Amino acid sequence: MSRRRGLVAAAVVLSFVLAGCSDVAASETTPSPTRASSSSSPSTTPSTTTSPKPTPTPTPTVKPTPKPRVKQKPEYYALRVERQLDKLGYPVGDIDGDITARAKQALCAWRETHGMPVSRAGLTLDDAYSVLNATSRPTPTREPGIYVNKTCQILYQIVGKTYKRIVWISTGGPGYETPNRTGKVWRKWAGAHESSLYEDAYMYDSLYFLKDRPGIALHGSRVNSLVKPYPASHRCVRVLRPEIHEIFEDTPIGTKVQIYGEY
C-alpha cells in the first residue's frame, strides 16, 4: 500500500516538472510579436518628398475711376485771355479780367482771323482754349491791303503775308452808314485838315479810297474818344491816333481798301 502511494506521488512530481519545462520551451522558441513586427512589417514613416506649392492667383489690378473734368466758367480765363490777346496784337484796352466792349472787339477779330463764327459776343470756353493755345498770329488768307470789318469795328492792315496792325475803328452811325465797298487809295492828305462836308470836323492823315464818294476816307480824329466801340462817324472810318499815322506812312497810292460786314 505504501509502495503504491509512493508511485503516485512520483508521478505527480514528474507531471509537474514536465509541464513546467513545456512552458519554458514555449517561451524560448515562440518569436516575439513585437520583434517580428519590427523586422518584417513595411515602414510606416511618412515620405520626405515635398509636394509643389500651388501657384497663387494674381490679384487683379483695380484702376482708379477717373474723376470727371470740371470745366471752368469762361470768366475764369478772362485775365489770361486778355493778356494773350494783347501780346499777339489784338487790342483789348485795360487788362483787368473784365471783358468790356473793347475786349469784345478783340475777340471778334480773333474769331474772324481764326475761322470761327464772327460775333461781338463775350468770352466763351472755345475762345479761351483757342487764344491760350496760340503762340502767334495766323497767316492772312487775303491779299495785302486794308480791311475794315464793321461787325467787329476793327481794321486789319495786311502787309506782305502778315497782319501788320489790328486796330479799333468807328464806322458811320445810323443814317450815315459807311457803304460796303471795295476801292483803292487814290488820295493821301497828311496832317490835319477840316472836313469839306462838316464844319469844325477835323481829319488827320486821311486816306481817300472811293473816287465816286470823294468825301469818304480813313482818318484820325481830333481826340481818340471820338473813336467809339460802335458806329459813330458821318460815313468816314475813324481810326485811332497814332495808328492812323503809321498806317498812312505804310500805305501807298493804289492800296486795296475793303469795307464789309454789318454792325
PDB file of C-alpha atoms in Angstrom:
ATOM      1  CA  MET A   1       0.000   0.000   0.000  1.00  0.00           C
ATOM      2  CA  SER A   2       2.825   2.373   0.866  1.00  0.00           C
ATOM      3  CA  ARG A   3       4.561   1.445  -2.336  1.00  0.00           C
ATOM      4  CA  ARG A   4       1.509   2.424  -4.374  1.00  0.00           C
ATOM      5  CA  ARG A   5       1.288   5.840  -2.697  1.00  0.00           C
ATOM      6  CA  GLY A   6       4.953   6.404  -3.434  1.00  0.00           C
ATOM      7  CA  LEU A   7       4.439   5.738  -7.127  1.00  0.00           C
ATOM      8  CA  VAL A   8       1.507   8.068  -7.284  1.00  0.00           C
ATOM      9  CA  ALA A   9       3.473  10.820  -5.623  1.00  0.00           C
ATOM     10  CA  ALA A  10       6.379  10.360  -8.015  1.00  0.00           C
ATOM     11  CA  ALA A  11       4.045  10.506 -10.990  1.00  0.00           C
ATOM     12  CA  VAL A  12       2.574  13.760  -9.756  1.00  0.00           C
ATOM     13  CA  VAL A  13       6.024  15.293  -9.344  1.00  0.00           C
ATOM     14  CA  LEU A  14       7.107  14.112 -12.775  1.00  0.00           C
ATOM     15  CA  SER A  15       3.971  15.548 -14.336  1.00  0.00           C
ATOM     16  CA  PHE A  16       4.579  18.905 -12.687  1.00  0.00           C
ATOM     17  CA  VAL A  17       8.207  19.043 -13.907  1.00  0.00           C
ATOM     18  CA  LEU A  18       7.228  18.170 -17.490  1.00  0.00           C
ATOM     19  CA  ALA A  19       4.530  20.787 -17.520  1.00  0.00           C
ATOM     20  CA  GLY A  20       6.991  23.396 -16.245  1.00  0.00           C
ATOM     21  CA  CYS A  21       9.576  22.572 -18.947  1.00  0.00           C
ATOM     22  CA  SER A  22       6.979  22.801 -21.602  1.00  0.00           C
ATOM     23  CA  ASP A  23       6.145  26.388 -20.540  1.00  0.00           C
ATOM     24  CA  VAL A  24       9.835  27.369 -20.612  1.00  0.00           C
ATOM     25  CA  ALA A  25      10.367  25.879 -24.033  1.00  0.00           C
ATOM     26  CA  ALA A  26       7.374  27.704 -25.409  1.00  0.00           C
ATOM     27  CA  SER A  27       8.627  30.990 -24.065  1.00  0.00           C
ATOM     28  CA  GLU A  28      12.063  30.441 -25.599  1.00  0.00           C
ATOM     29  CA  THR A  29      11.022  29.291 -29.074  1.00  0.00           C
ATOM     30  CA  THR A  30       7.998  31.440 -29.864  1.00  0.00           C
ATOM     31  CA  PRO A  31       9.132  34.585 -31.700  1.00  0.00           C
ATOM     32  CA  SER A  32       8.278  37.819 -30.027  1.00  0.00           C
ATOM     33  CA  PRO A  33       5.337  39.523 -31.749  1.00  0.00           C
ATOM     34  CA  THR A  34       6.992  42.868 -31.254  1.00  0.00           C
ATOM     35  CA  ARG A  35      10.267  41.786 -32.853  1.00  0.00           C
ATOM     36  CA  ALA A  36       8.552  40.076 -35.751  1.00  0.00           C
ATOM     37  CA  SER A  37       6.527  43.204 -36.397  1.00  0.00           C
ATOM     38  CA  SER A  38       9.539  45.487 -36.291  1.00  0.00           C
ATOM     39  CA  SER A  39      11.623  43.306 -38.597  1.00  0.00           C
ATOM     40  CA  SER A  40       9.143  42.246 -41.234  1.00  0.00           C
ATOM     41  CA  SER A  41       6.400  44.893 -41.464  1.00  0.00           C
ATOM     42  CA  PRO A  42       6.845  47.629 -44.065  1.00  0.00           C
ATOM     43  CA  SER A  43       7.970  51.037 -42.784  1.00  0.00           C
ATOM     44  CA  THR A  44       5.182  53.440 -41.866  1.00  0.00           C
ATOM     45  CA  THR A  45       7.442  56.540 -41.682  1.00  0.00           C
ATOM     46  CA  PRO A  46       5.936  59.340 -43.904  1.00  0.00           C
ATOM     47  CA  SER A  47       7.775  60.122 -47.128  1.00  0.00           C
ATOM     48  CA  THR A  48      10.002  63.226 -47.026  1.00  0.00           C
ATOM     49  CA  THR A  49       9.256  64.215 -50.703  1.00  0.00           C
ATOM     50  CA  THR A  50       7.908  67.856 -50.818  1.00  0.00           C
ATOM     51  CA  SER A  51       4.803  68.430 -52.965  1.00  0.00           C
ATOM     52  CA  PRO A  52       4.882  71.549 -55.256  1.00  0.00           C
ATOM     53  CA  LYS A  53       3.155  74.580 -53.788  1.00  0.00           C
ATOM     54  CA  PRO A  54       0.103  75.797 -55.729  1.00  0.00           C
ATOM     55  CA  THR A  55       0.651  78.981 -57.839  1.00  0.00           C
ATOM     56  CA  PRO A  56      -1.106  81.863 -56.136  1.00  0.00           C
ATOM     57  CA  THR A  57      -3.858  83.519 -58.177  1.00  0.00           C
ATOM     58  CA  PRO A  58      -2.769  87.103 -59.036  1.00  0.00           C
ATOM     59  CA  THR A  59      -4.891  89.823 -57.536  1.00  0.00           C
ATOM     60  CA  PRO A  60      -6.482  91.863 -60.363  1.00  0.00           C
ATOM     61  CA  THR A  61      -5.306  95.481 -60.545  1.00  0.00           C
ATOM     62  CA  VAL A  62      -8.146  97.852 -59.905  1.00  0.00           C
ATOM     63  CA  LYS A  63      -7.818 101.018 -61.984  1.00  0.00           C
ATOM     64  CA  PRO A  64      -8.898 104.159 -60.183  1.00  0.00           C
ATOM     65  CA  THR A  65     -12.056 105.669 -61.549  1.00  0.00           C
ATOM     66  CA  PRO A  66     -11.074 108.932 -63.302  1.00  0.00           C
ATOM     67  CA  LYS A  67     -12.650 111.989 -61.831  1.00  0.00           C
ATOM     68  CA  PRO A  68     -14.807 113.917 -64.273  1.00  0.00           C
ATOM     69  CA  ARG A  69     -13.070 117.003 -65.638  1.00  0.00           C
ATOM     70  CA  VAL A  70     -14.763 120.102 -64.355  1.00  0.00           C
ATOM     71  CA  LYS A  71     -14.860 122.848 -66.936  1.00  0.00           C
ATOM     72  CA  GLN A  72     -14.292 126.279 -65.538  1.00  0.00           C
ATOM     73  CA  LYS A  73     -16.573 129.128 -66.497  1.00  0.00           C
ATOM     74  CA  PRO A  74     -15.201 131.416 -69.226  1.00  0.00           C
ATOM     75  CA  GLU A  75     -14.700 134.232 -66.719  1.00  0.00           C
ATOM     76  CA  TYR A  76     -12.046 132.105 -65.019  1.00  0.00           C
ATOM     77  CA  TYR A  77      -9.788 132.591 -68.068  1.00  0.00           C
ATOM     78  CA  ALA A  78     -10.634 136.244 -68.780  1.00  0.00           C
ATOM     79  CA  LEU A  79      -7.461 137.834 -67.432  1.00  0.00           C
ATOM     80  CA  ARG A  80      -5.159 135.305 -69.117  1.00  0.00           C
ATOM     81  CA  VAL A  81      -7.074 135.668 -72.385  1.00  0.00           C
ATOM     82  CA  GLU A  82      -6.734 139.464 -72.308  1.00  0.00           C
ATOM     83  CA  ARG A  83      -3.001 139.203 -71.688  1.00  0.00           C
ATOM     84  CA  GLN A  84      -2.559 136.755 -74.554  1.00  0.00           C
ATOM     85  CA  LEU A  85      -4.684 138.780 -76.970  1.00  0.00           C
ATOM     86  CA  ASP A  86      -2.689 141.913 -76.173  1.00  0.00           C
ATOM     87  CA  LYS A  87       0.584 140.012 -76.584  1.00  0.00           C
ATOM     88  CA  LEU A  88      -0.498 138.782 -80.034  1.00  0.00           C
ATOM     89  CA  GLY A  89      -1.526 142.255 -81.183  1.00  0.00           C
ATOM     90  CA  TYR A  90      -5.292 142.199 -80.631  1.00  0.00           C
ATOM     91  CA  PRO A  91      -6.126 145.371 -78.655  1.00  0.00           C
ATOM     92  CA  VAL A  92      -8.285 144.773 -75.563  1.00  0.00           C
ATOM     93  CA  GLY A  93      -7.948 148.021 -73.626  1.00  0.00           C
ATOM     94  CA  ASP A  94      -7.381 147.608 -69.892  1.00  0.00           C
ATOM     95  CA  ILE A  95      -6.000 144.190 -68.994  1.00  0.00           C
ATOM     96  CA  ASP A  96      -8.002 143.550 -65.852  1.00  0.00           C
ATOM     97  CA  GLY A  97     -10.067 140.422 -66.483  1.00  0.00           C
ATOM     98  CA  ASP A  98     -13.151 142.463 -67.366  1.00  0.00           C
ATOM     99  CA  ILE A  99     -14.452 141.614 -70.843  1.00  0.00           C
ATOM    100  CA  THR A 100     -15.521 145.094 -71.908  1.00  0.00           C
ATOM    101  CA  ALA A 101     -16.787 146.302 -75.290  1.00  0.00           C
ATOM    102  CA  ARG A 102     -13.142 146.846 -76.301  1.00  0.00           C
ATOM    103  CA  ALA A 103     -12.171 143.315 -75.317  1.00  0.00           C
ATOM    104  CA  LYS A 104     -15.175 142.048 -77.297  1.00  0.00           C
ATOM    105  CA  GLN A 105     -13.826 143.865 -80.365  1.00  0.00           C
ATOM    106  CA  ALA A 106     -10.566 141.964 -79.932  1.00  0.00           C
ATOM    107  CA  LEU A 107     -12.408 138.659 -79.501  1.00  0.00           C
ATOM    108  CA  CYS A 108     -14.475 139.390 -82.610  1.00  0.00           C
ATOM    109  CA  ALA A 109     -11.272 139.981 -84.579  1.00  0.00           C
ATOM    110  CA  TRP A 110      -9.743 136.800 -83.143  1.00  0.00           C
ATOM    111  CA  ARG A 111     -12.713 134.729 -84.278  1.00  0.00           C
ATOM    112  CA  GLU A 112     -12.549 136.151 -87.781  1.00  0.00           C
ATOM    113  CA  THR A 113      -8.816 135.609 -88.229  1.00  0.00           C
ATOM    114  CA  HIS A 114      -9.103 132.029 -86.925  1.00  0.00           C
ATOM    115  CA  GLY A 115     -12.081 130.918 -88.997  1.00  0.00           C
ATOM    116  CA  MET A 116     -14.560 130.905 -86.109  1.00  0.00           C
ATOM    117  CA  PRO A 117     -18.109 132.317 -86.249  1.00  0.00           C
ATOM    118  CA  VAL A 118     -17.741 136.112 -86.191  1.00  0.00           C
ATOM    119  CA  SER A 119     -19.624 137.978 -83.485  1.00  0.00           C
ATOM    120  CA  ARG A 120     -19.180 140.573 -80.738  1.00  0.00           C
ATOM    121  CA  ALA A 121     -20.296 138.106 -78.070  1.00  0.00           C
ATOM    122  CA  GLY A 122     -18.496 137.756 -74.773  1.00  0.00           C
ATOM    123  CA  LEU A 123     -15.805 135.239 -73.920  1.00  0.00           C
ATOM    124  CA  THR A 124     -16.645 131.545 -74.422  1.00  0.00           C
ATOM    125  CA  LEU A 125     -14.699 128.419 -73.496  1.00  0.00           C
ATOM    126  CA  ASP A 126     -13.930 127.823 -77.181  1.00  0.00           C
ATOM    127  CA  ASP A 127     -12.480 131.332 -77.385  1.00  0.00           C
ATOM    128  CA  ALA A 128     -10.415 130.809 -74.255  1.00  0.00           C
ATOM    129  CA  TYR A 129      -8.929 127.495 -75.417  1.00  0.00           C
ATOM    130  CA  SER A 130      -8.206 128.912 -78.870  1.00  0.00           C
ATOM    131  CA  VAL A 131      -6.487 132.039 -77.545  1.00  0.00           C
ATOM    132  CA  LEU A 132      -4.495 130.370 -74.772  1.00  0.00           C
ATOM    133  CA  ASN A 133      -3.178 127.616 -77.063  1.00  0.00           C
ATOM    134  CA  ALA A 134      -1.972 130.078 -79.707  1.00  0.00           C
ATOM    135  CA  THR A 135       1.633 131.245 -79.988  1.00  0.00           C
ATOM    136  CA  SER A 136       1.427 133.686 -82.884  1.00  0.00           C
ATOM    137  CA  ARG A 137      -0.908 135.494 -85.228  1.00  0.00           C
ATOM    138  CA  PRO A 138      -2.247 133.433 -88.130  1.00  0.00           C
ATOM    139  CA  THR A 139      -1.122 133.992 -91.708  1.00  0.00           C
ATOM    140  CA  PRO A 140      -3.663 136.083 -93.653  1.00  0.00           C
ATOM    141  CA  THR A 141      -5.548 134.407 -96.461  1.00  0.00           C
ATOM    142  CA  ARG A 142      -6.241 137.739 -98.200  1.00  0.00           C
ATOM    143  CA  GLU A 143      -4.025 139.868-100.372  1.00  0.00           C
ATOM    144  CA  PRO A 144      -2.207 142.919 -98.936  1.00  0.00           C
ATOM    145  CA  GLY A 145      -4.423 145.890 -98.213  1.00  0.00           C
ATOM    146  CA  ILE A 146      -6.673 147.490 -95.612  1.00  0.00           C
ATOM    147  CA  TYR A 147      -9.777 145.623 -94.456  1.00  0.00           C
ATOM    148  CA  VAL A 148     -12.494 147.208 -92.312  1.00  0.00           C
ATOM    149  CA  ASN A 149     -14.883 144.821 -90.545  1.00  0.00           C
ATOM    150  CA  LYS A 150     -17.999 146.752 -89.475  1.00  0.00           C
ATOM    151  CA  THR A 151     -19.268 143.838 -87.371  1.00  0.00           C
ATOM    152  CA  CYS A 152     -16.183 143.915 -85.138  1.00  0.00           C
ATOM    153  CA  GLN A 153     -15.409 147.624 -85.665  1.00  0.00           C
ATOM    154  CA  ILE A 154     -11.849 146.528 -86.414  1.00  0.00           C
ATOM    155  CA  LEU A 155      -9.332 147.433 -89.132  1.00  0.00           C
ATOM    156  CA  TYR A 156      -6.700 144.981 -90.383  1.00  0.00           C
ATOM    157  CA  GLN A 157      -3.623 146.223 -92.226  1.00  0.00           C
ATOM    158  CA  ILE A 158      -2.062 143.378 -94.198  1.00  0.00           C
ATOM    159  CA  VAL A 159       1.458 143.966 -95.448  1.00  0.00           C
ATOM    160  CA  GLY A 160       3.076 141.132 -97.358  1.00  0.00           C
ATOM    161  CA  LYS A 161       1.850 137.944 -95.726  1.00  0.00           C
ATOM    162  CA  THR A 162       1.280 139.258 -92.201  1.00  0.00           C
ATOM    163  CA  TYR A 163      -1.236 141.208 -90.179  1.00  0.00           C
ATOM    164  CA  LYS A 164       0.902 144.244 -89.510  1.00  0.00           C
ATOM    165  CA  ARG A 165      -1.762 146.041 -87.465  1.00  0.00           C
ATOM    166  CA  ILE A 166      -5.132 145.258 -85.923  1.00  0.00           C
ATOM    167  CA  VAL A 167      -6.752 148.440 -84.579  1.00  0.00           C
ATOM    168  CA  TRP A 168     -10.064 149.804 -83.326  1.00  0.00           C
ATOM    169  CA  ILE A 169     -12.143 151.926 -85.695  1.00  0.00           C
ATOM    170  CA  SER A 170     -15.582 153.536 -85.755  1.00  0.00           C
ATOM    171  CA  THR A 171     -17.624 153.473 -88.976  1.00  0.00           C
ATOM    172  CA  GLY A 172     -20.668 155.561 -89.941  1.00  0.00           C
ATOM    173  CA  GLY A 173     -23.516 155.668 -87.439  1.00  0.00           C
ATOM    174  CA  PRO A 174     -27.266 155.239 -88.119  1.00  0.00           C
ATOM    175  CA  GLY A 175     -28.297 157.326 -91.132  1.00  0.00           C
ATOM    176  CA  TYR A 176     -24.629 157.856 -92.080  1.00  0.00           C
ATOM    177  CA  GLU A 177     -23.546 154.273 -92.697  1.00  0.00           C
ATOM    178  CA  THR A 178     -20.203 153.625 -94.352  1.00  0.00           C
ATOM    179  CA  PRO A 179     -21.000 151.745 -97.592  1.00  0.00           C
ATOM    180  CA  ASN A 180     -19.755 148.203 -98.035  1.00  0.00           C
ATOM    181  CA  ARG A 181     -17.432 148.726-100.939  1.00  0.00           C
ATOM    182  CA  THR A 182     -14.007 147.817-102.274  1.00  0.00           C
ATOM    183  CA  GLY A 183     -11.792 150.579-103.582  1.00  0.00           C
ATOM    184  CA  LYS A 184      -8.212 151.751-103.827  1.00  0.00           C
ATOM    185  CA  VAL A 185      -6.385 154.608-102.164  1.00  0.00           C
ATOM    186  CA  TRP A 186      -6.430 157.426-104.727  1.00  0.00           C
ATOM    187  CA  ARG A 187      -5.562 160.391-102.488  1.00  0.00           C
ATOM    188  CA  LYS A 188      -3.491 160.920 -99.319  1.00  0.00           C
ATOM    189  CA  TRP A 189      -3.724 164.085 -97.206  1.00  0.00           C
ATOM    190  CA  ALA A 190      -1.087 164.276 -94.475  1.00  0.00           C
ATOM    191  CA  GLY A 191      -1.595 166.069 -91.195  1.00  0.00           C
ATOM    192  CA  ALA A 192      -4.768 167.869 -90.089  1.00  0.00           C
ATOM    193  CA  HIS A 193      -7.429 169.475 -92.265  1.00  0.00           C
ATOM    194  CA  GLU A 194     -11.072 170.437 -91.843  1.00  0.00           C
ATOM    195  CA  SER A 195     -13.772 168.302 -93.421  1.00  0.00           C
ATOM    196  CA  SER A 196     -15.270 169.699 -96.606  1.00  0.00           C
ATOM    197  CA  LEU A 197     -18.696 168.436 -95.537  1.00  0.00           C
ATOM    198  CA  TYR A 198     -18.889 169.160 -91.817  1.00  0.00           C
ATOM    199  CA  GLU A 199     -17.773 172.386 -90.202  1.00  0.00           C
ATOM    200  CA  ASP A 200     -15.252 172.150 -87.407  1.00  0.00           C
ATOM    201  CA  ALA A 201     -14.756 168.438 -88.084  1.00  0.00           C
ATOM    202  CA  TYR A 202     -11.022 167.842 -88.349  1.00  0.00           C
ATOM    203  CA  MET A 203      -9.424 164.885 -90.075  1.00  0.00           C
ATOM    204  CA  TYR A 204      -5.837 163.644 -89.658  1.00  0.00           C
ATOM    205  CA  ASP A 205      -3.686 161.708 -92.156  1.00  0.00           C
ATOM    206  CA  SER A 206      -6.630 160.964 -94.447  1.00  0.00           C
ATOM    207  CA  LEU A 207      -6.703 158.111 -96.967  1.00  0.00           C
ATOM    208  CA  TYR A 208      -9.431 158.513 -99.617  1.00  0.00           C
ATOM    209  CA  PHE A 209     -10.388 155.273-101.360  1.00  0.00           C
ATOM    210  CA  LEU A 210     -13.678 155.806-103.308  1.00  0.00           C
ATOM    211  CA  LYS A 211     -13.470 158.231-106.235  1.00  0.00           C
ATOM    212  CA  ASP A 212     -17.254 158.255-106.702  1.00  0.00           C
ATOM    213  CA  ARG A 213     -17.655 159.101-102.998  1.00  0.00           C
ATOM    214  CA  PRO A 214     -14.745 161.542-102.619  1.00  0.00           C
ATOM    215  CA  GLY A 215     -15.705 162.685 -99.129  1.00  0.00           C
ATOM    216  CA  ILE A 216     -15.261 159.236 -97.553  1.00  0.00           C
ATOM    217  CA  ALA A 217     -11.858 158.466 -96.074  1.00  0.00           C
ATOM    218  CA  LEU A 218      -9.957 156.621 -93.390  1.00  0.00           C
ATOM    219  CA  HIS A 219      -8.691 159.244 -90.961  1.00  0.00           C
ATOM    220  CA  GLY A 220      -7.744 160.111 -87.429  1.00  0.00           C
ATOM    221  CA  SER A 221      -9.930 162.385 -85.295  1.00  0.00           C
ATOM    222  CA  ARG A 222      -9.192 165.376 -83.106  1.00  0.00           C
ATOM    223  CA  VAL A 223      -9.374 163.153 -79.993  1.00  0.00           C
ATOM    224  CA  ASN A 224      -9.341 159.388 -79.640  1.00  0.00           C
ATOM    225  CA  SER A 225     -12.542 159.456 -77.581  1.00  0.00           C
ATOM    226  CA  LEU A 226     -14.404 160.028 -80.875  1.00  0.00           C
ATOM    227  CA  VAL A 227     -13.379 156.527 -81.957  1.00  0.00           C
ATOM    228  CA  LYS A 228     -16.211 154.671 -80.241  1.00  0.00           C
ATOM    229  CA  PRO A 229     -16.541 150.862 -79.957  1.00  0.00           C
ATOM    230  CA  TYR A 230     -19.647 151.209 -82.144  1.00  0.00           C
ATOM    231  CA  PRO A 231     -20.547 153.077 -85.397  1.00  0.00           C
ATOM    232  CA  ALA A 232     -20.463 156.815 -84.665  1.00  0.00           C
ATOM    233  CA  SER A 233     -18.952 158.730 -87.611  1.00  0.00           C
ATOM    234  CA  HIS A 234     -20.503 160.516 -90.603  1.00  0.00           C
ATOM    235  CA  ARG A 235     -19.690 157.801 -93.219  1.00  0.00           C
ATOM    236  CA  CYS A 236     -15.900 158.020 -92.834  1.00  0.00           C
ATOM    237  CA  VAL A 237     -13.846 155.456 -90.939  1.00  0.00           C
ATOM    238  CA  ARG A 238     -12.353 156.942 -87.799  1.00  0.00           C
ATOM    239  CA  VAL A 239      -9.036 155.438 -86.717  1.00  0.00           C
ATOM    240  CA  LEU A 240      -7.102 155.890 -83.504  1.00  0.00           C
ATOM    241  CA  ARG A 241      -4.037 158.116 -83.446  1.00  0.00           C
ATOM    242  CA  PRO A 242      -1.085 157.468 -83.734  1.00  0.00           C
ATOM    243  CA  GLU A 243      -2.135 154.227 -85.506  1.00  0.00           C
ATOM    244  CA  ILE A 244      -3.560 156.194 -88.435  1.00  0.00           C
ATOM    245  CA  HIS A 245      -0.239 157.967 -88.911  1.00  0.00           C
ATOM    246  CA  GLU A 246       1.625 154.647 -89.101  1.00  0.00           C
ATOM    247  CA  ILE A 247      -0.958 153.207 -91.477  1.00  0.00           C
ATOM    248  CA  PHE A 248      -0.727 156.380 -93.585  1.00  0.00           C
ATOM    249  CA  GLU A 249       3.057 156.017 -93.846  1.00  0.00           C
ATOM    250  CA  ASP A 250       2.836 152.320 -94.840  1.00  0.00           C
ATOM    251  CA  THR A 251       0.057 152.717 -97.433  1.00  0.00           C
ATOM    252  CA  PRO A 252       0.978 153.725-100.992  1.00  0.00           C
ATOM    253  CA  ILE A 253      -1.457 155.046-103.569  1.00  0.00           C
ATOM    254  CA  GLY A 254      -3.333 152.165-105.186  1.00  0.00           C
ATOM    255  CA  THR A 255      -3.587 150.064-101.991  1.00  0.00           C
ATOM    256  CA  LYS A 256      -6.754 147.993-101.763  1.00  0.00           C
ATOM    257  CA  VAL A 257      -9.365 149.095 -99.176  1.00  0.00           C
ATOM    258  CA  GLN A 258     -12.377 146.883 -98.464  1.00  0.00           C
ATOM    259  CA  ILE A 259     -15.359 147.670 -96.198  1.00  0.00           C
ATOM    260  CA  TYR A 260     -17.633 144.740 -95.234  1.00  0.00           C
ATOM    261  CA  GLY A 261     -19.920 143.335 -92.556  1.00  0.00           C
ATOM    262  CA  GLU A 262     -22.849 144.696 -90.552  1.00  0.00           C
ATOM    263  CA  TYR A 263     -22.963 146.010 -87.022  1.00  0.00           C
TER     264      TYR A 263
END
